[in-house]
Coordinates of C-alpha atoms in Angstrom, one line a residue:
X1 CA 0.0 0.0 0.0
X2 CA 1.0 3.8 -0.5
X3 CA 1.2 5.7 2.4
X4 CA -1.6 7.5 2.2
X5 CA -3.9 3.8 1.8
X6 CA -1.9 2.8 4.8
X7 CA -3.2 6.2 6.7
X8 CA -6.3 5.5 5.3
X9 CA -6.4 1.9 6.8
X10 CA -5.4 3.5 10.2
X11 CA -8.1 5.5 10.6
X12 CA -10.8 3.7 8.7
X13 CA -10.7 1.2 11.9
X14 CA -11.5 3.7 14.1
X15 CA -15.3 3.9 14.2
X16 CA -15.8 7.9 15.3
X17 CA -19.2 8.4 14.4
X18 CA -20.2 11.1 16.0
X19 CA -22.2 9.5 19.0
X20 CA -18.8 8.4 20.3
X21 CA -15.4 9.6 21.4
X22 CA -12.6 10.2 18.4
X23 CA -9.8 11.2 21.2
X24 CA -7.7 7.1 20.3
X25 CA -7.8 8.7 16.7
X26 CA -6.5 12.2 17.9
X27 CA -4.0 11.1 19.8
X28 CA -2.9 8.3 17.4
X29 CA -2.4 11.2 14.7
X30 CA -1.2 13.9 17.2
X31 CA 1.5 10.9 18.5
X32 CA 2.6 10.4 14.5
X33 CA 2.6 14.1 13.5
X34 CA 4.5 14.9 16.6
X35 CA 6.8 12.9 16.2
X36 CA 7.6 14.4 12.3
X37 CA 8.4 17.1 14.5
X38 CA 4.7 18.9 14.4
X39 CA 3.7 21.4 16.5
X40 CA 0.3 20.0 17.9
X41 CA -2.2 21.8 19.7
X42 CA -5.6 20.0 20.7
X43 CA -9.0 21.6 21.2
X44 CA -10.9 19.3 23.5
X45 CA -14.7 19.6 23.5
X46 CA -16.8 19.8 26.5
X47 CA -17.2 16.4 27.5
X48 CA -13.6 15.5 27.2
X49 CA -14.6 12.8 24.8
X50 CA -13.8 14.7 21.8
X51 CA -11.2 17.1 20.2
X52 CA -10.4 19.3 16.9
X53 CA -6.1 19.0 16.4
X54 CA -4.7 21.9 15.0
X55 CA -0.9 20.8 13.5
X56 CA 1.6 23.1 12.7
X57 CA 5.3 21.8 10.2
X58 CA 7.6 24.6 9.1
X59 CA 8.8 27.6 10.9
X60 CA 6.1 30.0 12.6
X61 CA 5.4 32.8 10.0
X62 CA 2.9 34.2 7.5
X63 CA 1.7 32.5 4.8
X64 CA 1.7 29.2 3.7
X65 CA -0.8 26.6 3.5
X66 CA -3.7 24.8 5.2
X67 CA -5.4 21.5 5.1
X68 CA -8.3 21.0 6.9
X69 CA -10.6 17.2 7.0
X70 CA -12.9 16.0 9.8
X71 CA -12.6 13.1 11.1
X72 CA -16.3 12.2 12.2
X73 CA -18.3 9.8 10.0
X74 CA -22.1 9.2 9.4
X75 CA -23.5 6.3 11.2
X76 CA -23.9 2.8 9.7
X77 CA -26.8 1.3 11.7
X78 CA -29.5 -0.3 9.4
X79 CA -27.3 0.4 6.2
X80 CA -26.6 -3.0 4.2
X81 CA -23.2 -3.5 4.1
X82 CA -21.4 -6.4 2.1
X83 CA -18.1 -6.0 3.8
X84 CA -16.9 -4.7 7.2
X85 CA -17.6 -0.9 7.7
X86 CA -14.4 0.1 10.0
X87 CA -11.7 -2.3 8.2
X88 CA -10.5 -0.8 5.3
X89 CA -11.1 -3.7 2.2
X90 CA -9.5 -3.4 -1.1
X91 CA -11.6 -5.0 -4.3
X92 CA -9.7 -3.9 -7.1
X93 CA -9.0 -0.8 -7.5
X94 CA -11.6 0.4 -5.3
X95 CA -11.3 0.7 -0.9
X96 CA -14.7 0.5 0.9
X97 CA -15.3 1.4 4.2
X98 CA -17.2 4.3 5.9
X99 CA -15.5 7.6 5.5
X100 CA -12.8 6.2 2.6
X101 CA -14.8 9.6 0.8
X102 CA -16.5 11.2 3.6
X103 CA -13.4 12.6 4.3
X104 CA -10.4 10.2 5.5
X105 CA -9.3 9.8 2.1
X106 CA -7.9 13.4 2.3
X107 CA -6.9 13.1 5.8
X108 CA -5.1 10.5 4.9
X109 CA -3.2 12.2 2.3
X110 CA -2.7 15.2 4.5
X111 CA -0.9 12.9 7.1
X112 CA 1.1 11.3 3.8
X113 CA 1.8 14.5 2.8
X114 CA 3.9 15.4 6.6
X115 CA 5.2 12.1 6.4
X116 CA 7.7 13.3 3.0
X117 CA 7.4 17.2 3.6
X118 CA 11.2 18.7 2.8
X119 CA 12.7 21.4 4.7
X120 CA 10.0 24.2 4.8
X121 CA 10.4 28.0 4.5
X122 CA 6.5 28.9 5.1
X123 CA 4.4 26.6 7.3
X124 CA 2.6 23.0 6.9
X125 CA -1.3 23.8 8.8
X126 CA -3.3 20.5 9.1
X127 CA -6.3 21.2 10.7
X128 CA -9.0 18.3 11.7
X129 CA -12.1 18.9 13.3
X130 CA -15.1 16.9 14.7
X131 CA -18.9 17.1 14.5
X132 CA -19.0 18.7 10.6
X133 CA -21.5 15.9 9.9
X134 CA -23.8 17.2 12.6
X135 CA -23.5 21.0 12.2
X136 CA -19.9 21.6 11.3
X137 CA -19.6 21.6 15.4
X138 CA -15.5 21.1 16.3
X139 CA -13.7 23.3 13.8
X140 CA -15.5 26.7 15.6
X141 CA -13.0 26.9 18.7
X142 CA -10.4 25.7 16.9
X143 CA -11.0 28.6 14.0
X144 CA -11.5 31.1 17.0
X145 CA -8.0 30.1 18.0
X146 CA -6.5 30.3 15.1
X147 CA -8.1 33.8 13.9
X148 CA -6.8 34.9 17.4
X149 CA -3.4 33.8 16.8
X150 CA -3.4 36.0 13.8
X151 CA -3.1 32.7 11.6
X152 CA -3.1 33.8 7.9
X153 CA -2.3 30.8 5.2
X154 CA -2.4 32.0 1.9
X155 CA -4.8 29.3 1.1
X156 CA -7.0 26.8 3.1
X157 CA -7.8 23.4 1.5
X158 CA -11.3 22.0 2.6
X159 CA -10.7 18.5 1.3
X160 CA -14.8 17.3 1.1
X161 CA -14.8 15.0 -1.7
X162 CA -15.0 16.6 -5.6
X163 CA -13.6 14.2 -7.5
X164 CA -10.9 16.6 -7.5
X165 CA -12.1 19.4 -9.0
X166 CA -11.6 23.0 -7.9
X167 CA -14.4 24.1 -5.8
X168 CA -15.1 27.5 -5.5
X169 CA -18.6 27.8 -3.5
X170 CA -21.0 25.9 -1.6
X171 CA -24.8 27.1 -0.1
X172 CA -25.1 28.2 3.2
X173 CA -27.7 26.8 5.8
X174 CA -29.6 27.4 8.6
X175 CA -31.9 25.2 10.4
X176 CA -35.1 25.7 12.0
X177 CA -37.5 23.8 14.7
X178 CA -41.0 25.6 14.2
X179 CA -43.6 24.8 17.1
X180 CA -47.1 24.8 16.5
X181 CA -49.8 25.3 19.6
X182 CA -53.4 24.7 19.2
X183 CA -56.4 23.9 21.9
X184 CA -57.1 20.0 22.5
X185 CA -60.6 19.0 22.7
X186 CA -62.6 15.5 21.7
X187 CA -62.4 15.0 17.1
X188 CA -66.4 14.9 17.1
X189 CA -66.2 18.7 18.3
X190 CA -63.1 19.4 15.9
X191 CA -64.3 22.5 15.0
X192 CA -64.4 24.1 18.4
X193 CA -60.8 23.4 18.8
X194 CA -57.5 25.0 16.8
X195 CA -54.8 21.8 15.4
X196 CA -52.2 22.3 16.0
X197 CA -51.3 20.0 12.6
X198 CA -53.5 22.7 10.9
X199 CA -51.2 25.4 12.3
X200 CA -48.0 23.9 10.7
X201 CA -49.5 23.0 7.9
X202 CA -50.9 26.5 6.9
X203 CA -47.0 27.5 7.6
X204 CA -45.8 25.0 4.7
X205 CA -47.8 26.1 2.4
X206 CA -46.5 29.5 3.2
X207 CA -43.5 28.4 2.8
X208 CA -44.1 27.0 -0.4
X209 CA -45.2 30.1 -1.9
X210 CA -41.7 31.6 -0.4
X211 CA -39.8 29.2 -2.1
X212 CA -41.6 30.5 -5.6
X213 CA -40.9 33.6 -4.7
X214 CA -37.3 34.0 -3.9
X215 CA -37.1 31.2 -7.4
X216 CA -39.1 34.6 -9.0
X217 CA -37.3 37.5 -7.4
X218 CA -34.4 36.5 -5.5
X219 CA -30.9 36.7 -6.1
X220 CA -29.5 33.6 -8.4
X221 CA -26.2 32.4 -9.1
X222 CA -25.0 30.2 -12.0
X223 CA -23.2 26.7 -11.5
X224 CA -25.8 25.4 -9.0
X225 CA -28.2 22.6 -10.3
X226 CA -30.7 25.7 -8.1
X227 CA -29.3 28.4 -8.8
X228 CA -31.2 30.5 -5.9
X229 CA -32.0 29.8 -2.4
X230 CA -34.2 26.8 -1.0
X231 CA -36.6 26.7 1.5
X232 CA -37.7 23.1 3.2
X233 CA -39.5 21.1 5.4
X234 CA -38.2 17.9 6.1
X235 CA -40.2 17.3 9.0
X236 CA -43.5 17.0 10.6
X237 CA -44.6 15.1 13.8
X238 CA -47.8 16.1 15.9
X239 CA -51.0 14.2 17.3
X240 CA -51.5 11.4 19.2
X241 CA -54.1 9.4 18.3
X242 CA -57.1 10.4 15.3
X243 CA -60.0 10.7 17.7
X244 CA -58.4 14.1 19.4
X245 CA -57.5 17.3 18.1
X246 CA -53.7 17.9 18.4
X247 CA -52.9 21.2 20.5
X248 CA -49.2 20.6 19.7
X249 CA -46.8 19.9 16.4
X250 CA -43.7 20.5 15.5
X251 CA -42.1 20.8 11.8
X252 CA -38.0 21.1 10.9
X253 CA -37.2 23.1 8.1
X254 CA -34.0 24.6 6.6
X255 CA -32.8 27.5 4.3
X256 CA -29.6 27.2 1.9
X257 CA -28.5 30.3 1.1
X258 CA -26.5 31.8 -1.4
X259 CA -23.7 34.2 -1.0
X260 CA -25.6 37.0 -1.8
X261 CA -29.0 36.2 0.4
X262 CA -29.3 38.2 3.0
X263 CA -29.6 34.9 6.1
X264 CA -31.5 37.9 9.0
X265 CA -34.3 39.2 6.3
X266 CA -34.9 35.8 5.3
X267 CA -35.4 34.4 9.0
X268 CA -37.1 37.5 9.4
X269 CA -39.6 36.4 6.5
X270 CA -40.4 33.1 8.1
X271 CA -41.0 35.2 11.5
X272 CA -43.7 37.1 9.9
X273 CA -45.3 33.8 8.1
X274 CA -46.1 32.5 11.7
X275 CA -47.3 36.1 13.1
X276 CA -49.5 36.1 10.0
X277 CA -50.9 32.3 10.2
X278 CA -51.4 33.1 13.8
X279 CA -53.3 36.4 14.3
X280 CA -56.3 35.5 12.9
X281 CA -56.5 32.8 15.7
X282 CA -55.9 34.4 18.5
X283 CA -59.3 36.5 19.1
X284 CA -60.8 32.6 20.2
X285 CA -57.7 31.0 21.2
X286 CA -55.3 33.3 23.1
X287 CA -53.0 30.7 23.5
X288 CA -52.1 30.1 20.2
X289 CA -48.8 29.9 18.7
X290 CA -46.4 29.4 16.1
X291 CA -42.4 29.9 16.9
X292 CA -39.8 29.7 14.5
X293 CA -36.4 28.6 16.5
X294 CA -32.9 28.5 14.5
X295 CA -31.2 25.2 15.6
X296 CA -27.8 25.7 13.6
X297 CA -26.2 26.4 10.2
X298 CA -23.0 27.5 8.8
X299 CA -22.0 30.2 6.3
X300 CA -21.7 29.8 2.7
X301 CA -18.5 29.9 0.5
X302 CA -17.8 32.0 -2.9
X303 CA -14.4 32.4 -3.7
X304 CA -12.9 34.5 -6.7
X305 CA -10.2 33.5 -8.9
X306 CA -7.4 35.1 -6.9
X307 CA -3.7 34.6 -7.5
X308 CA -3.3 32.0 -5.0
X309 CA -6.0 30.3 -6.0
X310 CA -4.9 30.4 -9.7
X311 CA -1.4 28.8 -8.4
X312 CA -3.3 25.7 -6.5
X313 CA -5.3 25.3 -9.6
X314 CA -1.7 24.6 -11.5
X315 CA -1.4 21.8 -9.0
X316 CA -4.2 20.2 -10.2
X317 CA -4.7 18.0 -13.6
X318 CA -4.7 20.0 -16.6
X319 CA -8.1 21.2 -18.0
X320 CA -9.3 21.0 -14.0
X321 CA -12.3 23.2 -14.4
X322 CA -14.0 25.4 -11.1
X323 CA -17.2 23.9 -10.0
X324 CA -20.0 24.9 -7.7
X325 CA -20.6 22.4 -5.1
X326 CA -24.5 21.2 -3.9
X327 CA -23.5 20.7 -0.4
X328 CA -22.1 22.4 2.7
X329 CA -18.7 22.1 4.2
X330 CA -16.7 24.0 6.8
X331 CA -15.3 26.4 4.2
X332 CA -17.2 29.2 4.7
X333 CA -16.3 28.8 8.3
X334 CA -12.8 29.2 7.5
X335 CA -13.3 31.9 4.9
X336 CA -15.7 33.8 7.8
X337 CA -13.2 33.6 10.3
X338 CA -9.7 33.8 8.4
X339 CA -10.1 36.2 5.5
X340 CA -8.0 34.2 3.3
X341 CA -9.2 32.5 -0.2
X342 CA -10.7 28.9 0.8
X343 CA -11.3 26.3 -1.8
X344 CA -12.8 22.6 -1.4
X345 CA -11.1 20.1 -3.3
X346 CA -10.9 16.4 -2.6
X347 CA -10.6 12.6 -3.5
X348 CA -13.6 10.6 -4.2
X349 CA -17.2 11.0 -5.4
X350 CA -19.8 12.2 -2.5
X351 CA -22.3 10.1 -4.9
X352 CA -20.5 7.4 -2.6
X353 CA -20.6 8.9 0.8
X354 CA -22.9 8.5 3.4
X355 CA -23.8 5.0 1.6
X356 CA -23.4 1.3 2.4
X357 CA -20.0 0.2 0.9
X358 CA -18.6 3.8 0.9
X359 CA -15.6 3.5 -1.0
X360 CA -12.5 5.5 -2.7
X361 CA -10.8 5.0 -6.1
X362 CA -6.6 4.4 -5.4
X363 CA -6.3 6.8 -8.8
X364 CA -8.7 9.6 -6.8
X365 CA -6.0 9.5 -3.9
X366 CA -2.7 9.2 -6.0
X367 CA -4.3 12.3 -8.1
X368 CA -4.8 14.3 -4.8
X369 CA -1.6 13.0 -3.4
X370 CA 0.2 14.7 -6.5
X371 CA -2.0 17.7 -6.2
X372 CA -0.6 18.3 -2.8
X373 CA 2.6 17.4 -2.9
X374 CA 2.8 20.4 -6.0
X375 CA 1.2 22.7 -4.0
X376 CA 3.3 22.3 -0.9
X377 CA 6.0 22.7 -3.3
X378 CA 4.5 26.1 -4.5
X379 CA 3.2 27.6 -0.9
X380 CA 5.5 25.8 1.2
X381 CA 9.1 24.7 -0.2
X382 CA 9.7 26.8 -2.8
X383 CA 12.3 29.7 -2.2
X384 CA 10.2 32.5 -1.8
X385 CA 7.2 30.0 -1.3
X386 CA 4.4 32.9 -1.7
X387 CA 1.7 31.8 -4.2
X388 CA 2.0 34.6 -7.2

């Protein structure tokens, strides 16, 4: 195996899903990379149970470049899996197991990559957070640490999976629990009672009629198979059994945005959906409600062709082309927090993560293990080692 596939075989067998601890992955990592000579700093979570690892090769100074994976992986319960989910297995020239795209693959070229780094005159960043799969949690206070260190790289690599293309911008997201409060009373007397059901669903279809407008009037942006914001519900649960009216429901929703949406009037629009649904109510039923609660998100990513992003896209195969990408990562995080150009570019397919028999292609991770070693060459090696 390549040292990268033997990374990747390390820390497939550790099964950090993110119900349970990653810290014998950390500090396998932190124990390898230190011992390259890695400046390591770990940021531990609350619990103790977790941490983000923050790795530092080359001399302390401006500049440079940084890497950044998580580690945590989706769950595989109920998933039908044909060979052993935490064991790496090679069939050809395929490698299955869960997170071979989703992201160890790139982690496991980062860690290749410090394993045959020269003599550096700008720094080496790994960064590897926890939690992205449940709301891009761990990287936050290790980015706050890092923007209050003044930490500048002249590029961050996100490495989600893109089949190695170049990708310049993702949707943001924010998430919402909307709670619905009606007046119970016995279904034969239905009418002398507010659902709660009724309530939420009155809010979808309002919601539906903002999703054709901002598709009408809102700002759009090309490269996206939707090229403007989307509004959805991907939830509802309420009632108990059908012979009562339900006085309580709840639906979860989400917004991605793009770049250029404006997150607070948007939230603001879904504020005045419920005041509206509500007020007519409320003369009969004082107690009735509808509250819109944001649960999470993360920022969005658009970067421009700038000249350090120009010189990674040398490193990369010609005719590379830049691509928009249809899910979230931590990028816009890092772009948020650091002010620096951010790009996501990885091994693998995301058509395979998240799936029974996740798997990688060896050619995806020898492709990004050449596009890394040429651009530590080019931010990190090279004499004056400044992307131009």
């Amino acid at each position: 195996m390549t040292p990268t596939e033997t990374w990747l075989s390390r820390l497939i067998a550790h099964p950090t899903v993110s119900s349970v601890t990653n810290l014998p992955l950390m500090a396998e990592v932190e124990k390898a990379l230190t011992a390259l000579g890695a400046v390591c700093t770990l940021f531990p979570d609350a619990t103790g149970q977790k941490a983000a690892l923050l790795a530092r090769l080359g001399p302390d100074g401006p500049g440079g470049l940084m890497l950044s994976g998580h580690v945590d992986v989706v769950p595989v319960t109920g998933q039908d899996w044909t060979v052993p989910p935490f064991a790496l297995t090679r069939q050809g020239d395929r490698l299955y197991g869960r997170g071979t795209t989703d992201m160890k693959g790139f982690i496991a070229a980062m860690l290749a990559l410090a394993g045959r780094a020269p003599t550096l005159t700008r720094p080496l960043w790994l960064a590897i957070s926890y939690d992205e799969e449940v709301g891009c949690i761990g990287v936050r206070p290790m980015l706050a640490a890092i923007a209050a260190r003044n930490i500048r790289p002249d590029l961050v690599v996100v490495g989600e999976p893109t089949s190695m293309r170049l990708g310049l911008g993702h949707k943001g997201k924010l998430a919402f629990t909307v709670s619905a409060k009606g007046t119970a009373r016995h279904s034969s007397e239905a009418p002398l009672a507010l659902n709660a059901l009724h309530l939420a669903a009155d809010f979808m279809t309002g919601v539906r009629a903002l999703q054709d407008d901002i598709a009408a009037h809102g700002p759009a942006e090309d490269g996206y198979s939707v090229p403007y914001a989307t509004v959805h519900v991907g939830r509802l649960t309420g009632g108990t059994v059908v012979n009562l009216v339900p006085d309580s429901a709840e639906l979860l929703m989400e917004l991605r945005l793009l770049a250029a949406d404006d997150p607070a009037a948007l939230t603001a629009r879904l504020h005045d959906l419920a005041a509206q649904i509500v007020a007519p109510h409320r003369g009969a039923f004082p107690t009735a409600d509808l509250t819109v609660v944001e649960t999470g998100g993360y920022p969005g990513l658009s970067t421009p062709l700038s000249p350090a992003v120009h010189t990674f896209a040398t490193c990369l195969p010609p005719g590379t082309r830049p691509c928009k990408l249809s899910y979230g990562t931590e990028g816009g995080l890092f772009a948020q927090s650091l002010g620096v150009p951010v790009v996501v570019c990885g091994p693998g397919d995301m058509a395979q993560g998240h799936r029974p028999d996740e798997y990688i292609e060896t050619a995806e991770l020898a492709a990004c293990d050449a596009a890394l070693d040429a651009a530590l060459a080019r931010f990190c090696a090279s004499p004056d080692a400044r992307a131009d």
